[in-house]
Coordinates of N, CA and C in Angstrom, one line a residue:
M50 N 22.5 -77.9 -40.4 CA 21.2 -77.2 -40.6 C 20.1 -78.2 -40.9
S51 N 20.5 -79.3 -41.6 CA 19.5 -80.2 -42.0 C 18.9 -81.0 -40.8
K52 N 19.7 -81.2 -39.7 CA 19.3 -82.0 -38.6 C 18.1 -81.3 -37.8
P53 N 18.2 -80.0 -37.5 CA 17.0 -79.4 -36.9 C 15.8 -79.5 -37.7
N54 N 15.9 -79.3 -39.1 CA 14.8 -79.5 -39.9 C 14.1 -80.9 -39.8
S55 N 15.0 -81.9 -39.7 CA 14.6 -83.3 -39.6 C 13.8 -83.4 -38.3
N56 N 14.3 -82.8 -37.2 CA 13.6 -82.9 -35.9 C 12.2 -82.3 -36.0
R57 N 12.1 -81.1 -36.7 CA 10.8 -80.5 -36.8 C 9.8 -81.3 -37.6
L58 N 10.4 -82.0 -38.6 CA 9.5 -82.9 -39.5 C 9.0 -84.1 -38.7
E59 N 10.0 -84.7 -37.9 CA 9.5 -85.8 -37.1 C 8.5 -85.4 -36.0
G60 N 8.7 -84.3 -35.4 CA 7.7 -83.8 -34.4 C 6.4 -83.5 -35.1
S61 N 6.4 -83.0 -36.3 CA 5.2 -82.7 -37.0 C 4.5 -84.0 -37.3
Q62 N 5.2 -85.0 -37.8 CA 4.6 -86.3 -38.1 C 4.0 -86.9 -36.8
E63 N 4.7 -86.8 -35.7 CA 4.2 -87.4 -34.5 C 2.9 -86.7 -34.1
G64 N 2.9 -85.4 -34.2 CA 1.7 -84.6 -33.9 C 0.5 -85.0 -34.8
F65 N 0.7 -85.2 -36.0 CA -0.4 -85.6 -36.9 C -0.9 -87.0 -36.5
S66 N 0.0 -87.9 -36.1 CA -0.4 -89.3 -35.7 C -1.4 -89.2 -34.5
V67 N -1.1 -88.4 -33.5 CA -1.9 -88.2 -32.3 C -3.3 -87.7 -32.7
I68 N -3.3 -86.7 -33.6 CA -4.5 -86.1 -34.1 C -5.4 -87.1 -34.8
E69 N -4.7 -87.9 -35.7 CA -5.4 -88.9 -36.4 C -6.0 -89.9 -35.5
L70 N -5.3 -90.3 -34.4 CA -5.7 -91.3 -33.5 C -7.0 -90.7 -32.7
L71 N -6.9 -89.5 -32.4 CA -8.1 -88.9 -31.7 C -9.3 -88.8 -32.6
A72 N -9.0 -88.5 -33.9 CA -10.1 -88.4 -34.8 C -10.8 -89.8 -35.0
V73 N -10.0 -90.8 -35.1 CA -10.5 -92.2 -35.3 C -11.3 -92.6 -34.1
T74 N -10.8 -92.3 -32.9 CA -11.5 -92.6 -31.7 C -12.8 -91.9 -31.6
A75 N -12.8 -90.7 -32.0 CA -14.1 -89.9 -31.9 C -15.1 -90.5 -32.9
L76 N -14.6 -90.9 -34.1 CA -15.4 -91.4 -35.1 C -16.0 -92.7 -34.7
I77 N -15.2 -93.6 -34.0 CA -15.7 -94.8 -33.5 C -16.8 -94.6 -32.4
G78 N -16.6 -93.6 -31.6 CA -17.6 -93.2 -30.6 C -18.9 -92.8 -31.2
I79 N -18.8 -92.0 -32.3 CA -20.0 -91.5 -32.9 C -20.8 -92.6 -33.6
L80 N -20.0 -93.5 -34.3 CA -20.6 -94.6 -34.9 C -21.3 -95.6 -33.9
S81 N -20.6 -95.8 -32.8 CA -21.2 -96.6 -31.8 C -22.5 -96.1 -31.2
A82 N -22.5 -94.7 -31.0 CA -23.7 -94.1 -30.5 C -24.8 -94.2 -31.5
L83 N -24.5 -94.2 -32.8 CA -25.6 -94.3 -33.8 C -26.1 -95.7 -34.0
T84 N -25.2 -96.7 -33.9 CA -25.6 -98.0 -34.2 C -26.0 -98.9 -33.0
L85 N -25.6 -98.5 -31.8 CA -25.9 -99.3 -30.6 C -27.4 -99.3 -30.3
P86 N -28.1 -98.2 -30.3 CA -29.5 -98.2 -30.0 C -30.3 -99.1 -31.0
P87 N -30.1 -99.0 -32.3 CA -30.8 -99.9 -33.2 C -30.5 -101.4 -32.9
M88 N -29.3 -101.7 -32.6 CA -28.9 -103.1 -32.3 C -29.6 -103.6 -31.1
M89 N -29.6 -102.7 -30.1 CA -30.3 -103.1 -28.8 C -31.8 -103.3 -29.0
A90 N -32.4 -102.4 -29.9 CA -33.8 -102.6 -30.1 C -34.1 -103.9 -30.9
Q91 N -33.2 -104.2 -31.9 CA -33.4 -105.4 -32.6 C -33.2 -106.6 -31.7
R92 N -32.3 -106.6 -30.8 CA -32.1 -107.7 -29.9 C -33.3 -107.8 -29.0
R93 N -33.9 -106.7 -28.6 CA -35.1 -106.8 -27.7 C -36.3 -107.4 -28.5
L94 N -36.4 -107.0 -29.7 CA -37.5 -107.6 -30.5 C -37.3 -109.1 -30.7
L95 N -36.1 -109.6 -31.0 CA -35.8 -111.0 -31.2 C -36.1 -111.8 -29.9
R96 N -35.6 -111.2 -28.8 CA -35.8 -111.9 -27.5 C -37.2 -112.0 -27.1
S97 N -38.0 -110.9 -27.4 CA -39.4 -110.8 -27.0 C -40.2 -111.8 -27.9
A98 N -39.8 -111.9 -29.1 CA -40.5 -112.9 -30.0 C -40.2 -114.3 -29.5
G99 N -39.0 -114.5 -29.0 CA -38.6 -115.9 -28.5 C -39.3 -116.3 -27.3
I100 N -39.8 -115.4 -26.5 CA -40.5 -115.7 -25.3 C -41.8 -116.5 -25.6
S101 N -42.6 -116.1 -26.5 CA -43.8 -116.8 -26.9 C -43.5 -118.2 -27.4
R102 N -42.5 -118.3 -28.2 CA -42.1 -119.7 -28.7 C -41.7 -120.6 -27.6
E103 N -41.0 -120.0 -26.6 CA -40.6 -120.9 -25.5 C -41.8 -121.3 -24.6
I104 N -42.7 -120.4 -24.4 CA -43.9 -120.7 -23.7 C -44.7 -121.8 -24.4
V105 N -44.8 -121.7 -25.7 CA -45.5 -122.7 -26.5 C -44.8 -124.1 -26.3
A106 N -43.5 -124.1 -26.4 CA -42.8 -125.3 -26.2 C -43.0 -125.9 -24.8
Q107 N -43.1 -125.1 -23.8 CA -43.3 -125.6 -22.4 C -44.7 -126.1 -22.3
L108 N -45.7 -125.5 -22.9 CA -47.1 -126.0 -22.9 C -47.2 -127.3 -23.6
R109 N -46.6 -127.5 -24.7 CA -46.6 -128.8 -25.4 C -45.9 -129.8 -24.6
Y110 N -44.8 -129.4 -23.9 CA -44.1 -130.4 -23.1 C -45.0 -130.9 -22.0
A111 N -45.7 -129.9 -21.3 CA -46.6 -130.3 -20.2 C -47.7 -131.3 -20.7
R112 N -48.2 -131.0 -21.9 CA -49.3 -131.8 -22.4 C -48.7 -133.2 -22.7
Q113 N -47.6 -133.2 -23.4 CA -47.0 -134.5 -23.7 C -46.7 -135.4 -22.5
M114 N -46.2 -134.7 -21.4 CA -45.9 -135.5 -20.2 C -47.2 -136.0 -19.5
A115 N -48.2 -135.2 -19.6 CA -49.5 -135.6 -19.0 C -50.0 -136.9 -19.7
M116 N -49.9 -136.9 -21.0 CA -50.4 -138.0 -21.8 C -49.5 -139.2 -21.7
S117 N -48.2 -139.0 -21.7 CA -47.3 -140.2 -21.6 C -47.3 -140.8 -20.2
Q118 N -47.4 -140.0 -19.2 CA -47.4 -140.5 -17.8 C -48.8 -140.8 -17.2
R119 N -49.8 -140.4 -18.0 CA -51.2 -140.7 -17.5 C -51.5 -140.0 -16.2
Q120 N -51.0 -138.7 -16.0 CA -51.3 -138.0 -14.8 C -51.4 -136.5 -15.2
S121 N -51.9 -135.7 -14.3 CA -52.0 -134.3 -14.5 C -50.7 -133.5 -14.4
F122 N -50.5 -132.6 -15.4 CA -49.4 -131.7 -15.4 C -49.9 -130.2 -15.5
T123 N -49.4 -129.3 -14.8 CA -49.8 -127.9 -14.9 C -48.7 -127.0 -15.3
L124 N -49.0 -126.2 -16.3 CA -48.1 -125.1 -16.6 C -48.6 -123.8 -16.0
Q125 N -47.7 -123.2 -15.2 CA -48.1 -121.9 -14.5 C -47.3 -120.8 -15.1
Y126 N -48.1 -119.8 -15.6 CA -47.5 -118.5 -16.0 C -47.5 -117.6 -14.8
D127 N -46.3 -117.2 -14.4 CA -46.2 -116.3 -13.2 C -45.7 -114.9 -13.7
N128 N -46.7 -114.0 -13.7 CA -46.4 -112.7 -14.2 C -45.7 -111.8 -13.3
V129 N -45.7 -112.2 -12.0 CA -45.0 -111.4 -11.0 C -43.5 -111.7 -11.1
N130 N -43.1 -112.9 -11.1 CA -41.7 -113.3 -11.2 C -41.2 -113.5 -12.6
K131 N -42.1 -113.3 -13.6 CA -41.8 -113.5 -15.0 C -41.1 -114.8 -15.3
Q132 N -41.9 -115.9 -15.0 CA -41.3 -117.2 -15.2 C -42.4 -118.2 -15.5
I133 N -42.0 -119.3 -16.0 CA -43.0 -120.4 -16.4 C -42.5 -121.6 -15.5
L134 N -43.5 -122.3 -14.9 CA -43.2 -123.5 -14.1 C -44.1 -124.6 -14.7
V135 N -43.5 -125.8 -14.8 CA -44.2 -127.0 -15.2 C -44.3 -127.9 -14.0
I136 N -45.5 -128.2 -13.5 CA -45.7 -128.9 -12.3 C -46.2 -130.3 -12.5
D137 N -45.6 -131.3 -12.0 CA -46.0 -132.7 -12.1 C -46.8 -133.0 -10.8
H138 N -48.1 -133.3 -10.9 CA -49.0 -133.5 -9.8 C -48.9 -134.9 -9.2
N139 N -48.2 -135.8 -10.0 CA -48.1 -137.2 -9.5 C -49.5 -137.8 -9.2
A140 N -50.5 -137.3 -9.8 CA -51.9 -137.7 -9.6 C -52.7 -137.3 -10.8
S141 N -54.0 -137.7 -10.9 CA -54.8 -137.3 -12.0 C -56.3 -137.2 -11.5
G142 N -57.1 -136.7 -12.4 CA -58.5 -136.5 -12.0 C -58.9 -135.1 -11.6
L143 N -60.2 -134.9 -11.4 CA -60.6 -133.6 -11.0 C -60.2 -133.2 -9.5
G144 N -59.8 -134.2 -8.8 CA -59.3 -134.0 -7.4 C -58.1 -133.1 -7.4
V145 N -57.3 -133.2 -8.5 CA -56.1 -132.3 -8.6 C -56.6 -130.8 -8.6
L146 N -57.6 -130.5 -9.3 CA -58.1 -129.2 -9.5 C -58.8 -128.6 -8.3
T147 N -59.5 -129.5 -7.5 CA -60.3 -129.1 -6.4 C -59.5 -129.1 -5.1
D148 N -58.3 -129.6 -5.1 CA -57.4 -129.6 -3.9 C -57.2 -128.2 -3.4
A149 N -57.3 -128.0 -2.1 CA -57.2 -126.6 -1.6 C -55.8 -126.0 -1.8
N150 N -54.8 -126.8 -2.0 CA -53.4 -126.3 -2.3 C -53.1 -126.2 -3.8
Y151 N -54.0 -126.5 -4.6 CA -53.8 -126.4 -6.1 C -53.2 -125.1 -6.5
P152 N -52.1 -125.0 -7.3 CA -51.5 -126.2 -8.0 C -50.3 -126.8 -7.3
N153 N -50.1 -126.4 -6.0 CA -49.0 -126.9 -5.2 C -49.6 -128.1 -4.3
N154 N -50.2 -129.0 -5.0 CA -50.8 -130.1 -4.3 C -49.8 -131.0 -3.6
P155 N -50.1 -131.6 -2.4 CA -49.2 -132.5 -1.8 C -48.7 -133.6 -2.8
G156 N -47.4 -133.8 -2.8 CA -46.9 -134.8 -3.8 C -46.5 -134.2 -5.1
S157 N -46.9 -132.9 -5.4 CA -46.5 -132.3 -6.6 C -45.0 -131.9 -6.6
A158 N -44.5 -131.8 -7.8 CA -43.1 -131.3 -7.9 C -42.9 -130.5 -9.2
V159 N -42.1 -129.4 -9.1 CA -41.8 -128.6 -10.2 C -40.7 -129.3 -11.1
V160 N -41.0 -129.6 -12.3 CA -40.1 -130.4 -13.2 C -39.4 -129.5 -14.2
S161 N -39.8 -128.2 -14.3 CA -39.2 -127.3 -15.3 C -39.5 -125.9 -14.9
T162 N -38.4 -125.1 -15.0 CA -38.6 -123.6 -14.7 C -38.0 -122.8 -15.8
L163 N -38.7 -121.9 -16.4 CA -38.3 -121.1 -17.5 C -38.3 -119.6 -17.1
R164 N -37.2 -119.0 -17.0 CA -37.2 -117.6 -16.6 C -37.2 -116.7 -17.9
L165 N -38.2 -115.8 -18.0 CA -38.4 -115.1 -19.2 C -37.5 -113.9 -19.4
A166 N -37.1 -113.3 -18.2 CA -36.2 -112.1 -18.3 C -34.7 -112.5 -18.4
T167 N -34.3 -112.9 -19.6 CA -33.0 -113.3 -19.8 C -32.5 -112.8 -21.2
G168 N -31.3 -112.9 -21.5 CA -30.8 -112.4 -22.8 C -30.8 -110.9 -23.0
G169 N -30.7 -110.2 -21.9 CA -30.7 -108.7 -22.0 C -32.1 -108.1 -21.9
L170 N -33.1 -109.0 -21.8 CA -34.5 -108.5 -21.7 C -34.9 -108.2 -20.2
V171 N -35.3 -107.0 -20.0 CA -35.7 -106.6 -18.6 C -37.1 -107.1 -18.3
G172 N -37.2 -107.6 -17.1 CA -38.5 -108.2 -16.7 C -39.7 -107.2 -16.7
S173 N -39.4 -105.9 -16.4 CA -40.4 -104.9 -16.4 C -41.0 -104.6 -17.8
E174 N -40.3 -105.0 -18.8 CA -40.7 -104.8 -20.2 C -41.7 -105.9 -20.6
I175 N -41.6 -107.0 -20.0 CA -42.5 -108.1 -20.3 C -43.9 -107.8 -19.8
T176 N -44.9 -107.6 -20.6 CA -46.2 -107.1 -20.2 C -47.3 -108.1 -20.6
Y177 N -48.1 -108.5 -19.6 CA -49.2 -109.4 -19.9 C -50.5 -108.5 -20.3
G178 N -51.1 -108.9 -21.5 CA -52.3 -108.2 -21.9 C -52.2 -107.8 -23.4
I179 N -53.1 -106.9 -23.8 CA -53.2 -106.5 -25.1 C -52.9 -105.0 -25.2
P180 N -51.9 -104.6 -26.1 CA -51.5 -103.2 -26.2 C -52.7 -102.4 -26.6
T181 N -52.7 -101.1 -26.2 CA -53.8 -100.2 -26.5 C -53.9 -100.0 -28.0
G182 N -55.1 -100.1 -28.5 CA -55.4 -99.9 -29.9 C -55.5 -101.2 -30.7
L183 N -55.0 -102.3 -30.1 CA -55.1 -103.6 -30.8 C -56.4 -104.3 -30.5
P184 N -56.9 -105.2 -31.4 CA -58.2 -105.8 -31.2 C -58.2 -106.7 -29.9
T185 N -59.3 -106.6 -29.2 CA -59.5 -107.4 -28.0 C -60.5 -108.5 -28.1
A186 N -61.0 -108.7 -29.4 CA -62.0 -109.8 -29.6 C -61.2 -111.2 -29.5
A187 N -62.0 -112.2 -29.4 CA -61.5 -113.6 -29.4 C -60.6 -113.9 -30.6
L188 N -59.7 -114.8 -30.4 CA -58.8 -115.2 -31.5 C -59.7 -116.0 -32.5
A189 N -59.1 -116.3 -33.7 CA -59.8 -117.0 -34.7 C -60.3 -118.4 -34.3
D190 N -59.7 -119.0 -33.3 CA -60.1 -120.3 -32.8 C -61.2 -120.1 -31.7
G191 N -61.6 -118.9 -31.5 CA -62.7 -118.6 -30.5 C -62.3 -118.5 -29.1
V192 N -61.0 -118.5 -28.8 CA -60.5 -118.4 -27.4 C -60.2 -116.9 -27.1
S193 N -60.7 -116.5 -26.0 CA -60.4 -115.1 -25.5 C -59.3 -115.1 -24.5
R194 N -58.9 -113.8 -24.2 CA -57.8 -113.7 -23.2 C -58.2 -114.2 -21.8
T195 N -57.3 -114.9 -21.2 CA -57.5 -115.3 -19.8 C -56.9 -114.3 -18.9
N196 N -57.7 -113.9 -17.9 CA -57.2 -112.9 -16.9 C -56.3 -113.6 -15.9
L197 N -55.4 -112.8 -15.3 CA -54.6 -113.2 -14.3 C -55.3 -113.4 -13.0
T198 N -55.0 -114.4 -12.2 CA -55.6 -114.5 -10.9 C -54.4 -114.6 -9.9
G199 N -54.3 -113.5 -9.1 CA -53.2 -113.5 -8.1 C -51.8 -113.4 -8.9
G200 N -51.9 -112.8 -10.1 CA -50.6 -112.6 -10.8 C -50.2 -113.9 -11.6
V201 N -51.0 -114.9 -11.6 CA -50.6 -116.2 -12.3 C -51.8 -116.7 -13.1
I202 N -51.5 -117.6 -14.0 CA -52.5 -118.4 -14.8 C -52.0 -119.9 -14.7
N203 N -52.9 -120.7 -14.4 CA -52.6 -122.2 -14.3 C -53.3 -122.9 -15.4
I204 N -52.6 -123.7 -16.2 CA -53.2 -124.5 -17.3 C -52.9 -126.0 -17.0
T205 N -53.9 -126.7 -16.6 CA -53.6 -128.1 -16.2 C -54.1 -129.1 -17.3
F206 N -53.2 -129.9 -17.8 CA -53.5 -130.9 -18.8 C -53.8 -132.2 -18.1
Q207 N -54.9 -132.8 -18.6 CA -55.3 -134.1 -18.1 C -54.6 -135.2 -18.9
P208 N -54.7 -136.5 -18.4 CA -54.0 -137.6 -19.1 C -54.4 -137.8 -20.6
D209 N -55.6 -137.3 -20.9 CA -56.0 -137.4 -22.4 C -55.6 -136.1 -23.2
G210 N -54.8 -135.2 -22.5 CA -54.3 -134.0 -23.2 C -55.2 -132.8 -23.1
S211 N -56.4 -133.0 -22.6 CA -57.4 -131.9 -22.5 C -57.1 -131.0 -21.3
V212 N -57.8 -129.8 -21.3 CA -57.8 -128.9 -20.2 C -59.2 -128.7 -19.8
V213 N -59.5 -129.0 -18.5 CA -60.9 -128.9 -18.1 C -61.0 -128.1 -16.8
D214 N -62.2 -127.7 -16.4 CA -62.5 -127.0 -15.2 C -62.8 -128.0 -14.1
V215 N -63.2 -127.5 -12.9 CA -63.4 -128.4 -11.8 C -64.6 -129.3 -12.0
N216 N -65.5 -128.9 -12.9 CA -66.6 -129.7 -13.2 C -66.4 -130.7 -14.4
G217 N -65.2 -130.7 -15.0 CA -64.9 -131.5 -16.1 C -65.2 -131.0 -17.4
N218 N -65.6 -129.7 -17.5 CA -66.0 -129.1 -18.8 C -64.7 -128.5 -19.4
P219 N -64.6 -128.6 -20.8 CA -63.4 -128.1 -21.5 C -63.2 -126.6 -21.1
L220 N -62.0 -126.3 -20.9 CA -61.6 -124.9 -20.4 C -60.6 -124.3 -21.4
D221 N -61.0 -123.4 -22.2 CA -60.1 -122.7 -23.1 C -59.2 -121.6 -22.4
R222 N -58.0 -121.5 -22.8 CA -57.1 -120.5 -22.1 C -56.3 -119.8 -23.2
A223 N -56.0 -118.5 -23.0 CA -55.2 -117.7 -24.0 C -54.4 -116.7 -23.2
L224 N -53.1 -116.7 -23.5 CA -52.1 -115.8 -22.9 C -51.8 -114.7 -23.9
F225 N -51.8 -113.5 -23.5 CA -51.4 -112.4 -24.4 C -50.2 -111.7 -23.8
I226 N -49.1 -111.6 -24.6 CA -47.9 -111.0 -24.0 C -47.3 -110.1 -25.1
Y227 N -46.6 -109.0 -24.6 CA -45.9 -108.1 -25.5 C -44.8 -107.3 -24.7
N228 N -43.9 -106.7 -25.4 CA -42.9 -105.9 -24.8 C -43.3 -104.5 -24.8
S229 N -43.3 -103.8 -23.6 CA -43.8 -102.5 -23.5 C -43.0 -101.5 -24.3
Q230 N -41.8 -101.8 -24.7 CA -41.0 -100.9 -25.4 C -41.2 -100.9 -26.9
A231 N -41.9 -102.0 -27.4 CA -42.2 -102.1 -28.8 C -43.5 -102.9 -28.8
A232 N -44.6 -102.3 -28.4 CA -45.8 -103.1 -28.2 C -46.4 -103.8 -29.4
K233 N -46.7 -103.0 -30.5 CA -47.3 -103.6 -31.6 C -46.4 -104.6 -32.3
E234 N -45.1 -104.3 -32.3 CA -44.1 -105.2 -33.0 C -43.9 -106.5 -32.3
T235 N -44.3 -106.6 -31.0 CA -44.0 -107.8 -30.2 C -45.3 -108.5 -29.7
A236 N -46.4 -107.9 -30.0 CA -47.7 -108.5 -29.5 C -48.0 -109.9 -30.0
T237 N -48.1 -110.8 -29.1 CA -48.4 -112.2 -29.4 C -49.4 -112.8 -28.5
A238 N -50.0 -113.9 -28.9 CA -51.0 -114.6 -28.1 C -50.7 -116.1 -28.2
I239 N -51.0 -116.8 -27.2 CA -50.9 -118.3 -27.2 C -52.2 -118.9 -26.7
S240 N -52.9 -119.7 -27.5 CA -54.2 -120.2 -27.1 C -54.1 -121.7 -26.9
V241 N -54.9 -122.2 -26.0 CA -55.0 -123.6 -25.7 C -56.5 -123.9 -25.8
V242 N -56.9 -124.8 -26.7 CA -58.3 -125.2 -26.9 C -58.5 -126.3 -25.9
G243 N -59.4 -126.1 -24.9 CA -59.5 -127.1 -23.8 C -59.9 -128.5 -24.2
S244 N -60.8 -128.6 -25.2 CA -61.4 -129.9 -25.5 C -60.3 -130.9 -26.0
A245 N -59.3 -130.4 -26.7 CA -58.2 -131.2 -27.2 C -56.9 -130.9 -26.7
G246 N -56.8 -129.7 -26.0 CA -55.5 -129.3 -25.5 C -54.5 -128.8 -26.5
R247 N -55.1 -128.5 -27.7 CA -54.2 -128.0 -28.8 C -53.6 -126.6 -28.5
V248 N -52.3 -126.4 -28.8 CA -51.7 -125.2 -28.5 C -51.3 -124.4 -29.8
K249 N -51.7 -123.1 -29.8 CA -51.4 -122.4 -31.0 C -50.7 -121.1 -30.7
L250 N -49.8 -120.6 -31.6 CA -49.1 -119.3 -31.4 C -49.6 -118.3 -32.4
W251 N -49.9 -117.1 -31.9 CA -50.5 -116.1 -32.8 C -49.6 -114.8 -32.7
R252 N -49.5 -114.1 -33.8 CA -48.7 -112.9 -33.8 C -49.6 -111.8 -34.4
Y253 N -49.4 -110.6 -33.8 CA -50.2 -109.4 -34.3 C -49.7 -109.0 -35.7
K254 N -50.6 -108.9 -36.6 CA -50.3 -108.4 -38.0 C -50.9 -107.1 -38.2
S255 N -50.1 -106.0 -38.3 CA -50.7 -104.7 -38.5 C -51.4 -104.5 -39.8
S256 N -51.0 -105.3 -40.8 CA -51.6 -105.2 -42.2 C -53.1 -105.6 -42.1
G257 N -53.5 -106.6 -41.3 CA -54.8 -107.0 -41.2 C -55.5 -106.6 -39.9
N258 N -54.7 -105.9 -39.0 CA -55.1 -105.5 -37.7 C -55.7 -106.7 -36.9
Q259 N -55.0 -107.8 -36.9 CA -55.5 -109.0 -36.2 C -54.3 -109.9 -35.8
Y260 N -54.6 -110.8 -34.8 CA -53.7 -111.8 -34.4 C -53.8 -113.0 -35.4
A261 N -52.7 -113.4 -36.0 CA -52.8 -114.5 -37.0 C -51.8 -115.5 -36.6
E262 N -52.1 -116.8 -37.0 CA -51.2 -117.9 -36.7 C -50.0 -117.8 -37.6

């Protein structure tokens, strides 16, 4: 008589194990559903913040190369393909800027390519401009947003580190970028003061409603 009872006990224990397994699996699913979106959002914010730092690094690299090699280097922000190119013109002077093929002058070569849509960040989220509701005035260094021309912006450093126009006058430039999924949290700006070629990184601060270094 004891043996049948033992079988029923074992069967009962096995049944509880399956139920417990299902309960644990369901719990894991629920926890994943609750924690995954915040994790993805945090990753998006971190990656978006990293983009501006990488652009600043590429700008400073282009300026350093121009000064060390005594020739013109251009950083091109390509908003269509969401990438940054650094172009070595293998030449210097205003002729580089007035060439009909600028910035793809004869003899020029791309020495660095930085793709912005990496690390889980979707290219369509990377937005050029200033989010609605944020200040549109010039930055604290007096540099205003530079408009895209044909979907790109070219910033050419001269051998002395400056950025000038075709007439040799200092040319200030400023890139404004944010993630469309978290606009205010990721709004940044990068300015280049033409006279010296100094590069600055700015982040939007909601507390003061301004872009600050």
